Coordinates of C-alpha atoms in Angstrom, one line a residue:
X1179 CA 113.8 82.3 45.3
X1180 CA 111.1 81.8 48.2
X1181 CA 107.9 80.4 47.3
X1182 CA 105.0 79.2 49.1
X1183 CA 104.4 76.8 46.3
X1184 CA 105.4 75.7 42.5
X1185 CA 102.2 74.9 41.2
X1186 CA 102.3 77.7 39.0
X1187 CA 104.6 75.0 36.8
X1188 CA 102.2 72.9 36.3
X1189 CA 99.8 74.6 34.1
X1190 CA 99.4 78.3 32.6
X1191 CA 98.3 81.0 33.7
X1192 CA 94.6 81.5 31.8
X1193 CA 93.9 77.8 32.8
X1194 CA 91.9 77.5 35.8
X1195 CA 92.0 74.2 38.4
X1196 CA 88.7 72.9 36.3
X1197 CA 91.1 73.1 33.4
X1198 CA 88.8 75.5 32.3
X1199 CA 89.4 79.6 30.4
X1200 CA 90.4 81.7 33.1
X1201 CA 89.1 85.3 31.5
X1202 CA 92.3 87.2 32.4
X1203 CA 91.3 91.3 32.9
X1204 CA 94.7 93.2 33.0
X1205 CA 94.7 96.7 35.0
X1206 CA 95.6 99.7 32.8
X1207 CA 99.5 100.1 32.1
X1208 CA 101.2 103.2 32.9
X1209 CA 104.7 104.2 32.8
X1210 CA 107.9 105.2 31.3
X1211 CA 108.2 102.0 29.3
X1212 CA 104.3 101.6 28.1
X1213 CA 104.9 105.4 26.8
X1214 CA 108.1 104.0 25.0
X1215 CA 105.7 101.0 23.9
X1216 CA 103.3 103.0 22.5
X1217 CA 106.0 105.4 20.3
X1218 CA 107.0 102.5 19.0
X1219 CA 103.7 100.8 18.1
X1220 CA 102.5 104.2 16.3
X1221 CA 105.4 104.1 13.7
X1222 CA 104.8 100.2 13.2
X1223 CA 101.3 100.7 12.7
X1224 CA 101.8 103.2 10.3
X1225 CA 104.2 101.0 8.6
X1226 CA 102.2 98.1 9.1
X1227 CA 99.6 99.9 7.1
X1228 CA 101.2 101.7 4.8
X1229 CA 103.6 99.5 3.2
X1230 CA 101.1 97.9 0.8
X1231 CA 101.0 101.3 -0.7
X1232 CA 104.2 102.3 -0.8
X1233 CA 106.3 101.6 -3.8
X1234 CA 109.9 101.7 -5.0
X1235 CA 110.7 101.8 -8.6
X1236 CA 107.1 100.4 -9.5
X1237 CA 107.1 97.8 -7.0
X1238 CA 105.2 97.6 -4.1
X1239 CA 106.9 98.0 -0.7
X1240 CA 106.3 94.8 0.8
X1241 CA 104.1 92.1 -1.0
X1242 CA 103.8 88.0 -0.3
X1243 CA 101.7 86.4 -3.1
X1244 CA 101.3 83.4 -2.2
X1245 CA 99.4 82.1 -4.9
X1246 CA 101.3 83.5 -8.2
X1247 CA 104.6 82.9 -5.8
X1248 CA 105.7 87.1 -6.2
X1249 CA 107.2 88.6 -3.5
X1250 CA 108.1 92.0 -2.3
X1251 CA 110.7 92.6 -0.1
X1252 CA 111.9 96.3 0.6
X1253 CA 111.2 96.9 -2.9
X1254 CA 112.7 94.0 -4.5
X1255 CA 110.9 91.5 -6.3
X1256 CA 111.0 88.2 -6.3
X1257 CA 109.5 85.7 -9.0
X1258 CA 109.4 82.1 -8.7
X1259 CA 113.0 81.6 -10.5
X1260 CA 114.0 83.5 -7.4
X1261 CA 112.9 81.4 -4.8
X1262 CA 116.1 80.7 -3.2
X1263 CA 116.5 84.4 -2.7
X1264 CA 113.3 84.3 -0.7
X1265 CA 114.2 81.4 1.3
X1266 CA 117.8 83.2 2.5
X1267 CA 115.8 86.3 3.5
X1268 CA 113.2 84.5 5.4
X1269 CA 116.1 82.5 7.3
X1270 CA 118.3 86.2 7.8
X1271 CA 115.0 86.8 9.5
X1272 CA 114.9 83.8 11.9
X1273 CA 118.6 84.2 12.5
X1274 CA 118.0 88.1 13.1
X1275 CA 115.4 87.5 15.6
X1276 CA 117.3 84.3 17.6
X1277 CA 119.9 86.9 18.0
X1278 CA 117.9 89.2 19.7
X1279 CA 116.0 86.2 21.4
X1280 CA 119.5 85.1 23.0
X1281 CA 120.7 88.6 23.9
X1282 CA 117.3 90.1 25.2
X1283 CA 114.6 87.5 25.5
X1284 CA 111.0 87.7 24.4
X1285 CA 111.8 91.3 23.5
X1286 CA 110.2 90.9 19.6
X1287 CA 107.2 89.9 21.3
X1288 CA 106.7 92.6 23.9
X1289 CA 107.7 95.7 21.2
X1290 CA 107.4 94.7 17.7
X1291 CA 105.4 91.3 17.5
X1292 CA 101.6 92.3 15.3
X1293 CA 99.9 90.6 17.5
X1294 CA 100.5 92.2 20.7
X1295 CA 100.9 95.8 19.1
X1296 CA 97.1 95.4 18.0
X1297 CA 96.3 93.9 21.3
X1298 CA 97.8 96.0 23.5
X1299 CA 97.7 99.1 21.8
X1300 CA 94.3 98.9 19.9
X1301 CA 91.7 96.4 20.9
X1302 CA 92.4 96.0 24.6
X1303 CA 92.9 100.5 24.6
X1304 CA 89.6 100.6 22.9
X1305 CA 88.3 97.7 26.3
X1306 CA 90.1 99.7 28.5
X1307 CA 87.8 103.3 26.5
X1308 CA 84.4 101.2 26.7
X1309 CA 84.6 98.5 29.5
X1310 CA 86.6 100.4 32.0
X1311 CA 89.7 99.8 34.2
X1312 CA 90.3 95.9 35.5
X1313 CA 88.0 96.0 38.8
X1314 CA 85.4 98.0 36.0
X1315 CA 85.7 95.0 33.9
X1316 CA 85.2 92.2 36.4
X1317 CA 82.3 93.7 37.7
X1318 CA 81.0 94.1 33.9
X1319 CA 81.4 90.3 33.1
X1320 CA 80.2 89.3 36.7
X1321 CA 76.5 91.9 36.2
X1322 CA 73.2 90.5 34.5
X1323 CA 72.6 91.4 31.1
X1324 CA 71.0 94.8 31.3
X1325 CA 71.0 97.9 29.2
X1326 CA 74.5 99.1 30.3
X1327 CA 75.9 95.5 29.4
X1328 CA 74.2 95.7 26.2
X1329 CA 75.2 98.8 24.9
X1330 CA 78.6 98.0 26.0
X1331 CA 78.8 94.7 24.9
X1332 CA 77.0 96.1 21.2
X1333 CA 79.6 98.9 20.7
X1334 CA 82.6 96.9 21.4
X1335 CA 82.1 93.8 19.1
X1336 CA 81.0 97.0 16.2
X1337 CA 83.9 98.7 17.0
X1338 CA 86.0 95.4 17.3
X1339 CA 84.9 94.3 13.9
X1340 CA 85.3 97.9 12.2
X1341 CA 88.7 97.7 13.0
X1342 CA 89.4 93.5 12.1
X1343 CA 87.6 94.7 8.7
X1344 CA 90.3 97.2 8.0
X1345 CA 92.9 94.6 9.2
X1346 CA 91.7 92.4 6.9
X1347 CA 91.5 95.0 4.0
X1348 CA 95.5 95.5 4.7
X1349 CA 96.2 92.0 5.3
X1350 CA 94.5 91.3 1.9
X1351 CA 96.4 93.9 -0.2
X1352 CA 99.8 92.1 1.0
X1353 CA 98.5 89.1 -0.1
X1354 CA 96.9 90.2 -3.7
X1355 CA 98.9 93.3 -4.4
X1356 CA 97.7 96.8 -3.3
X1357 CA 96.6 97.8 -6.9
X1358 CA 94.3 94.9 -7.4
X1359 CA 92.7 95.4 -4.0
X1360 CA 92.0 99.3 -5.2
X1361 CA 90.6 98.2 -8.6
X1362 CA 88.2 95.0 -6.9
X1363 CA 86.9 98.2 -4.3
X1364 CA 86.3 100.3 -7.3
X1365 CA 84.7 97.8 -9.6
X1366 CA 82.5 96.7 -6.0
X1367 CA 82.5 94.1 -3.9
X1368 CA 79.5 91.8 -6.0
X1369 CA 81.7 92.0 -9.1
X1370 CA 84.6 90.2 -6.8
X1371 CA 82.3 87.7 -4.3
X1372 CA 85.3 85.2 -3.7
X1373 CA 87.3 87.9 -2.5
X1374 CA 84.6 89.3 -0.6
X1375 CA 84.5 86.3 0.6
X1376 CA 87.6 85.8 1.7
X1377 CA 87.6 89.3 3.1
X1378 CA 84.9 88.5 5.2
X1379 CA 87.0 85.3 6.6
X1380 CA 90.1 87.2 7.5
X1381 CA 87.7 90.0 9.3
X1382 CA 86.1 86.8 11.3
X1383 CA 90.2 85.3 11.9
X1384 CA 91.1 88.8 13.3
X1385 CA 88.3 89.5 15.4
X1386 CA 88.0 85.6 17.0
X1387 CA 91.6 86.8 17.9
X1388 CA 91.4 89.9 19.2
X1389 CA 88.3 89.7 20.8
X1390 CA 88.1 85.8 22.5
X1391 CA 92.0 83.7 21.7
X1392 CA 93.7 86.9 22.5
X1393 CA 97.1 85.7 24.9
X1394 CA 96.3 82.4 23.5
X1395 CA 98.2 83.0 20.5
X1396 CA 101.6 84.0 22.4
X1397 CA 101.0 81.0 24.6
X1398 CA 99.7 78.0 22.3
X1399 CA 99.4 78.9 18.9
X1400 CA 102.8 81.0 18.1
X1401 CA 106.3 78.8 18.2
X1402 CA 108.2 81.6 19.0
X1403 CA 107.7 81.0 23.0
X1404 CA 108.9 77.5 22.5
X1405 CA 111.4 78.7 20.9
X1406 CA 112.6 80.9 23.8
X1407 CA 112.9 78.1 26.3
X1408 CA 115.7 76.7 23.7
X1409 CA 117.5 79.9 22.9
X1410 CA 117.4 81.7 26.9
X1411 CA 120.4 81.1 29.2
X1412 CA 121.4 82.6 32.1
X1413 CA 123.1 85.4 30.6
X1414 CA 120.3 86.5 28.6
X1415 CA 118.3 90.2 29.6
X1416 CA 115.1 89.2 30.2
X1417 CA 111.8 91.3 32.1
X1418 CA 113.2 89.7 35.4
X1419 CA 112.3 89.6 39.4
X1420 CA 115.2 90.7 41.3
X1421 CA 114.6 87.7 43.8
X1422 CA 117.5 88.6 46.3
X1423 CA 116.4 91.9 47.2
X1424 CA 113.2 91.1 46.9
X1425 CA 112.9 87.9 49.0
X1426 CA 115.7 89.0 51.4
X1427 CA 116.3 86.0 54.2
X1428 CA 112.3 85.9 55.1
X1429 CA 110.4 85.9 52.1
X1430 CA 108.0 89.2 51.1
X1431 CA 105.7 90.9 53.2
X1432 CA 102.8 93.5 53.6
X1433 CA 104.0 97.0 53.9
X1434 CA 103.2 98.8 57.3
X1435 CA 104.3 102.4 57.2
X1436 CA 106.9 103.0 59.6
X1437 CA 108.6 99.8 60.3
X1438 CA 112.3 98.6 59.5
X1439 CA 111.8 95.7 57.1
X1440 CA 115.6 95.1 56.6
X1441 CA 115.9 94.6 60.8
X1442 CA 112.7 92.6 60.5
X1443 CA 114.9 90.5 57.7
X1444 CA 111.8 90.7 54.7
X1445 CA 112.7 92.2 51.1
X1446 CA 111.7 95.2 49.4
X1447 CA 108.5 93.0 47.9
X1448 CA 105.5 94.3 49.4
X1449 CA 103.3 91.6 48.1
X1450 CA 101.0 94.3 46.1
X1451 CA 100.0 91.7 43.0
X1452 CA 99.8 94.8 41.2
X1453 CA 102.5 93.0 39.1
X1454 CA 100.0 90.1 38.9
X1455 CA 97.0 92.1 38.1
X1456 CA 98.6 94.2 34.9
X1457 CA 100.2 91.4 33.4
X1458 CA 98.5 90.8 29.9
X1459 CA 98.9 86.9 30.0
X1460 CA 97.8 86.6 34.1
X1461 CA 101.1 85.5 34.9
X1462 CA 103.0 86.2 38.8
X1463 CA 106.3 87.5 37.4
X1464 CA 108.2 86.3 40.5
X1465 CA 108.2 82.9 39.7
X1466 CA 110.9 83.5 37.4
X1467 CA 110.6 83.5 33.5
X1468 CA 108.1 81.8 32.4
X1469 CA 107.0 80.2 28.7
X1470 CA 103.5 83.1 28.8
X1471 CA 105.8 86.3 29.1
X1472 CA 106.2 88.2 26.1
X1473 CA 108.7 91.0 27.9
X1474 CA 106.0 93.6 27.7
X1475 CA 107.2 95.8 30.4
X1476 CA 103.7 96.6 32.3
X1477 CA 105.1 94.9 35.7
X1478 CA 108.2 96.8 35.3
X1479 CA 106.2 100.0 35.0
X1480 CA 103.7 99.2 37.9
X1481 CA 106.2 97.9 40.1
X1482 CA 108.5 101.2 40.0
X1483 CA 105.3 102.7 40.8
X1484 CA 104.7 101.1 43.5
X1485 CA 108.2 101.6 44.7
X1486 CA 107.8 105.0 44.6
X1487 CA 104.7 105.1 46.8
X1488 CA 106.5 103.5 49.2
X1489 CA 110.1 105.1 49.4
X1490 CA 111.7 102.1 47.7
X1491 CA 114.2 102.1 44.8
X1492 CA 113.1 101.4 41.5
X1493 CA 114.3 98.1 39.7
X1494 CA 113.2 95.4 41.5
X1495 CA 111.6 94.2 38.5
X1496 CA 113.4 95.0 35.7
X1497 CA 115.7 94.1 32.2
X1498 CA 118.2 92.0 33.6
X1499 CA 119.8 88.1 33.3
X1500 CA 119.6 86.0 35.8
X1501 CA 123.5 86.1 36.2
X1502 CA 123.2 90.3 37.0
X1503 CA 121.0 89.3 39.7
X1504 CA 122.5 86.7 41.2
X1505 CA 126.2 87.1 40.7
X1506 CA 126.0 91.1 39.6
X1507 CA 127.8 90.8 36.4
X1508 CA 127.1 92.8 33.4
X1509 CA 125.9 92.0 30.2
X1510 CA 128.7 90.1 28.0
X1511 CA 129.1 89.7 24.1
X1512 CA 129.1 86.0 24.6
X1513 CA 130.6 83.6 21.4
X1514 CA 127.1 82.2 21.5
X1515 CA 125.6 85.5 20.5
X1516 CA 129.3 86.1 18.6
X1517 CA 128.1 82.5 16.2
X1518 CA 124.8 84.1 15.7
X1519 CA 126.1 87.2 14.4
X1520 CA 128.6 85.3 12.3
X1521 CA 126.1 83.6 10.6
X1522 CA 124.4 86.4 10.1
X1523 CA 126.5 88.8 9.1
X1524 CA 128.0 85.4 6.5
X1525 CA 124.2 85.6 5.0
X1526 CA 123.6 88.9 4.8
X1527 CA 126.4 89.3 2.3
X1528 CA 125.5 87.1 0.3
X1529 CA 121.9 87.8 0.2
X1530 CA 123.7 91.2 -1.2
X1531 CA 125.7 89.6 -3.9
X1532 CA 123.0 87.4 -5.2
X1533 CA 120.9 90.6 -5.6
X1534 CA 123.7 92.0 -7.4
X1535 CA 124.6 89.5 -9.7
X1536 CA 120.4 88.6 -9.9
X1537 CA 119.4 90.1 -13.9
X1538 CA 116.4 91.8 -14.3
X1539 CA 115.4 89.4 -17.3
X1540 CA 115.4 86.0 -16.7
X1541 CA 115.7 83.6 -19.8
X1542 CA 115.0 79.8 -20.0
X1543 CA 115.5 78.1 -23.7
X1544 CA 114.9 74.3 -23.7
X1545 CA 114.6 71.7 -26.4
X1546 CA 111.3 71.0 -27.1
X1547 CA 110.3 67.4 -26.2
X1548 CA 110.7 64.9 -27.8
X1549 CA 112.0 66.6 -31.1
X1550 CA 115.0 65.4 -33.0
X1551 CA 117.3 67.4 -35.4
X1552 CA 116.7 67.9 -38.9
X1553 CA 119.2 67.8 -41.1
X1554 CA 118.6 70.6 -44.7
X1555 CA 120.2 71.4 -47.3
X1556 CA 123.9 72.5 -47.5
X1557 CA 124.4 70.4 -44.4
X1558 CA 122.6 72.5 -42.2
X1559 CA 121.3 70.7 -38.6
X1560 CA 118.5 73.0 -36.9
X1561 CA 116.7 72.2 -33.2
X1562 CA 114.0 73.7 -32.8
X1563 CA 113.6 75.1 -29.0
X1564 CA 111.0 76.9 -26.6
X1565 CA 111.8 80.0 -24.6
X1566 CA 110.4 81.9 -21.8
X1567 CA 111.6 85.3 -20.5
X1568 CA 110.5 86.8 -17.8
X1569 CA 110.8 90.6 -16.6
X1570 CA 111.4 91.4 -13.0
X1571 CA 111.2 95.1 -14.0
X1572 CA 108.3 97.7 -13.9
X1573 CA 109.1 98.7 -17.6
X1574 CA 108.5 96.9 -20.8
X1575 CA 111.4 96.0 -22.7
X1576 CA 111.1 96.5 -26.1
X1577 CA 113.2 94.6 -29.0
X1578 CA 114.2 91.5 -28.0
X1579 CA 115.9 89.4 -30.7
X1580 CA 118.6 86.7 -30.0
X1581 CA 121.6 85.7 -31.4
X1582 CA 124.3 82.8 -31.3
X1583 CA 127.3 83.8 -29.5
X1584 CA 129.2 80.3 -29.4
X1585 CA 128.9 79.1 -32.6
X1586 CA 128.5 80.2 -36.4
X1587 CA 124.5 79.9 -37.2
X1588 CA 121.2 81.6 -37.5
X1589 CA 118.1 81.9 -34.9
X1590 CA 114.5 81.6 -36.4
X1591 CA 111.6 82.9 -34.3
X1592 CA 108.3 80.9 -35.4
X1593 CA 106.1 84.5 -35.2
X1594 CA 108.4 87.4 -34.9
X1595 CA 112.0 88.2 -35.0
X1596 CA 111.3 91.1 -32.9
X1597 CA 109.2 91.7 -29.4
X1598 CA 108.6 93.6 -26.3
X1599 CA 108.5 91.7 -22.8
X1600 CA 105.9 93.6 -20.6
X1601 CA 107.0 94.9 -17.3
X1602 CA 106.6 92.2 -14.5
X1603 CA 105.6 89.5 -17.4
X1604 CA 106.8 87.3 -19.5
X1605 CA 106.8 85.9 -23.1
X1606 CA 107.4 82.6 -24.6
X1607 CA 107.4 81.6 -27.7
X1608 CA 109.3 78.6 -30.4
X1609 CA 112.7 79.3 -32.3
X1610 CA 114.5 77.7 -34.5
X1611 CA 118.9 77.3 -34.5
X1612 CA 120.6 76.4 -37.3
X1613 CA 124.1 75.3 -37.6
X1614 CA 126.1 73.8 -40.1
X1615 CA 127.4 70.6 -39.5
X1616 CA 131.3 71.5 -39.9
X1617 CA 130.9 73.6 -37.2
X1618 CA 129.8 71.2 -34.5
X1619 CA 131.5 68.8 -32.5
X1620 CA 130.1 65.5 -31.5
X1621 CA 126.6 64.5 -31.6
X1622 CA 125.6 66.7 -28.5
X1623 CA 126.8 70.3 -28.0
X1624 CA 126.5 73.3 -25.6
X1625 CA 125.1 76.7 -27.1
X1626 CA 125.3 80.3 -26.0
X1627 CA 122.7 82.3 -26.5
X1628 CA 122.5 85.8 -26.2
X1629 CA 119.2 87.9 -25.5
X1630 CA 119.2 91.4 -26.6
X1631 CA 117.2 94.7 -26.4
X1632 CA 117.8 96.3 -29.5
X1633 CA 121.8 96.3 -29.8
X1634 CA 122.4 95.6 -25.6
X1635 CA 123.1 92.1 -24.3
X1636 CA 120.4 91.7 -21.0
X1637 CA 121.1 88.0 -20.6
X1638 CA 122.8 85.0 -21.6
X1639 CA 121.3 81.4 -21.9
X1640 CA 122.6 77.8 -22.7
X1641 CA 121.0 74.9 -24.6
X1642 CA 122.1 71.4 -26.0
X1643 CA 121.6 71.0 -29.5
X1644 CA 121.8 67.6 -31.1
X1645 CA 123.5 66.7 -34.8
X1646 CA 124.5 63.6 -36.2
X1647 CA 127.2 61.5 -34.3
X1648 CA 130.8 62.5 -35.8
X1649 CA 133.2 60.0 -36.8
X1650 CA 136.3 62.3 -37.6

């Protein structure tokens, strides 16, 4: 690949040579792709949104309370006891995305990735609505402050915080639950001040973002474009430069209407920069991939543009691996990708069979602490034990009694023999199990215990119970 120079390694692309913010001001994208782009941010902005308030079988959507340790996935609930659960889905999700990283690049990034959807398709559209096109921008930031700066510089940060308020809003009710956000709006936000308070911290996260780190997140804050330098290879599809054709044996040059640039020995690269100058993170995509490109597409669009105006084919940036380009082969299920899918498909299924086999009640019955047996009358030994049950469903469950299903003996609740569990809650309480001696073995034994709802068994739990030593 020609270059006139490789400084472009040594630092990134919003860094100037006084190691200081360069303000990057990205033209307008246009295109086939950026109208694929924007299909797909619509219906992931409506899910983004909506999914707090959707729910299946009483549960919301998709929920991550950090704080009580409940999560939602697609419906499913998961409580503490089901952390593992969590942990396998999370890591599906790493796995599901290195996949893609190793097939097609940054391609999350560029497509589905919250932070450039809002970017791209919100804040920086709304920029594009107040501010103006790039050269409109630039001339913007480089004016004195006068009333046209003012007004624009006003509605922007209102309009900019508007939106990081409803952000926040959405952001909250995955956090807290949907229902709870409703009822702290309803009951006002002075009846609620830390949450209005902590409202008022996401809104300022989202709009520093947004409106001043912007590309800094894909470039120093998120891991994921570390990650890509680890999981790329040559064989991954990647927003690429088709150096070869557009290098040719003397480098890029100017166009000039009318001359033969393959006689003159000079590739199809007319040295436009328009590349340069729509690229949301400033970078020159001809230098190869790079750690700020989050496969957005916008250089493909403007380059085929470009091409066009000039009587050029299309393509000489576009999705391809650095093999296609420089050897022409196509794109091959490689076993790297074929060990990422193993692994994937290997913990998908049994992500399925634990959420099979997982019960809806969950029932933990321990000795209580420091409590020996006592021995009664008629040589009956009785432990006394603490439960806890909790319900992962969105319905009570009425009736609850338990009963000894390994041994011959009786079950004692301290208040109640009967109870309901409420839906998503649990009860605890004391018991009592008494067992006469004959029937025990050995000084330390393993019960089953059976939890019912009226006459049907929901869940089975085991305890030690202690008796006397036996010297049969």
């Amino acid at each position: 690949m020609a270059q006139d120079q490789d400084n472009f390694r040594d630092s990134i692309g919003t860094i100037n040579e006084e190691g200081k913010r360069a303000w990057i001001y990205p033209k307008k994208p246009s295109g086939k792709f950026y109208e694929y782009r924007k299909y797909v941010s619509y219906v992931l902005l409506a899910f983004l949104f909506l999914a707090p308030f959707v729910k299946v079988n009483g549960n919301q959507f998709l929920m991550f309370n950090v704080l009580e340790r409940r999560f939602n996935i697609f419906g499913f609930p998961f409580w503490p006891q089901d952390f593992h659960l969590f942990v396998i889905s999370m890591i599906i999700g790493v796995i599901f995305i290195a996949l893609f990283t190793v097939a097609f690049g940054r391609i999350f990034c560029g497509w589905m990735c919250p932070q450039t959807i809002f970017m791209e398709m919100v804040f920086r559209r709304i920029e594009f609505w107040i501010d103006g096109d790039r050269g409109a921008q630039i001339r913007l930031s480089k004016q004195p402050w006068n009333a046209e700066k003012i007004r624009k510089r006003a509605l922007k940060l209102i309009v900019f915080f508007i939106i990081s308020f409803l952000i926040a809003n959405v952001f909250l009710a995955y956090l807290i639950g949907s229902d709870r956000l409703i009822e702290y709006i309803t009951d006002g936000p002075l009846q609620h001040v830390s949450t209005l308070v902590s409202l008022l911290i996401f809104t300022a996260v989202f709009y520093f973002v947004f409106a001043w780190f912007r590309e800094q997140v894909c470039i120093i804050a998120c891991p994921y474009g570390r990650m890509q330098g680890v999981l790329l290879d040559n064989k991954s599809i990647v927003v690429a430069y088709d150096h070869k054709r557009g290098e040719a044996e003397n480098g890029r040059k100017k166009f000039r209407k009318g001359e033969d640039r393959t006689a003159l020995g000079h590739g199809d690269c007319i040295d436009c920069f328009q590349c340069v100058n729509v690229c949301p993170t400033g970078i020159d995509i001809r230098n190869g991939t790079q750690l700020e490109c989050v496969n957005c597409t916008a250089c493909i669009d403007e380059c085929d543009t470009i091409m066009e105006k000039v009587n050029l084919p299309k393509g000489l940036i576009r999705y391809a691996s650095e093999d296609n380009i420089e050897k022409k082969s196509k794109f091959k299920f490689t076993p790297r990708l074929k060990g990422y899918t193993a692994v994937l498909v290997i913990l998908t299924g049994i992500l399925i069979g634990m959420l099979f086999l997982r019960n809806e009640v969950e029932a933990n019955i321990l000795r209580l602490p420091g409590q020996l047996y006592e021995h009664k009358e008629g040589n009956i030994i009785s432990n006394v034990y603490t439960y806890k049950l909790v319900n992962k469903t969105t319905k009570d469950i009425p009736d609850i009694s338990f009963k000894l299903m390994s041994h011959k003996g009786t079950i004692n609740l301290v208040r109640h023999q009967l109870f309901t569990v409420p839906a998503q809650g649990l009860a605890e309480g004391t018991l009592f199990v008494e067992i006469n001696n004959s029937a025990l073995e050995g000084d330390k034994n393993k019960l089953s215990i059976g939890v019912y709802s009226g006459d049907k068994l929901i869940e089975t739990a085991t305890a030690r119970f202690l008796a006397p030593r036996s010297y049969k």
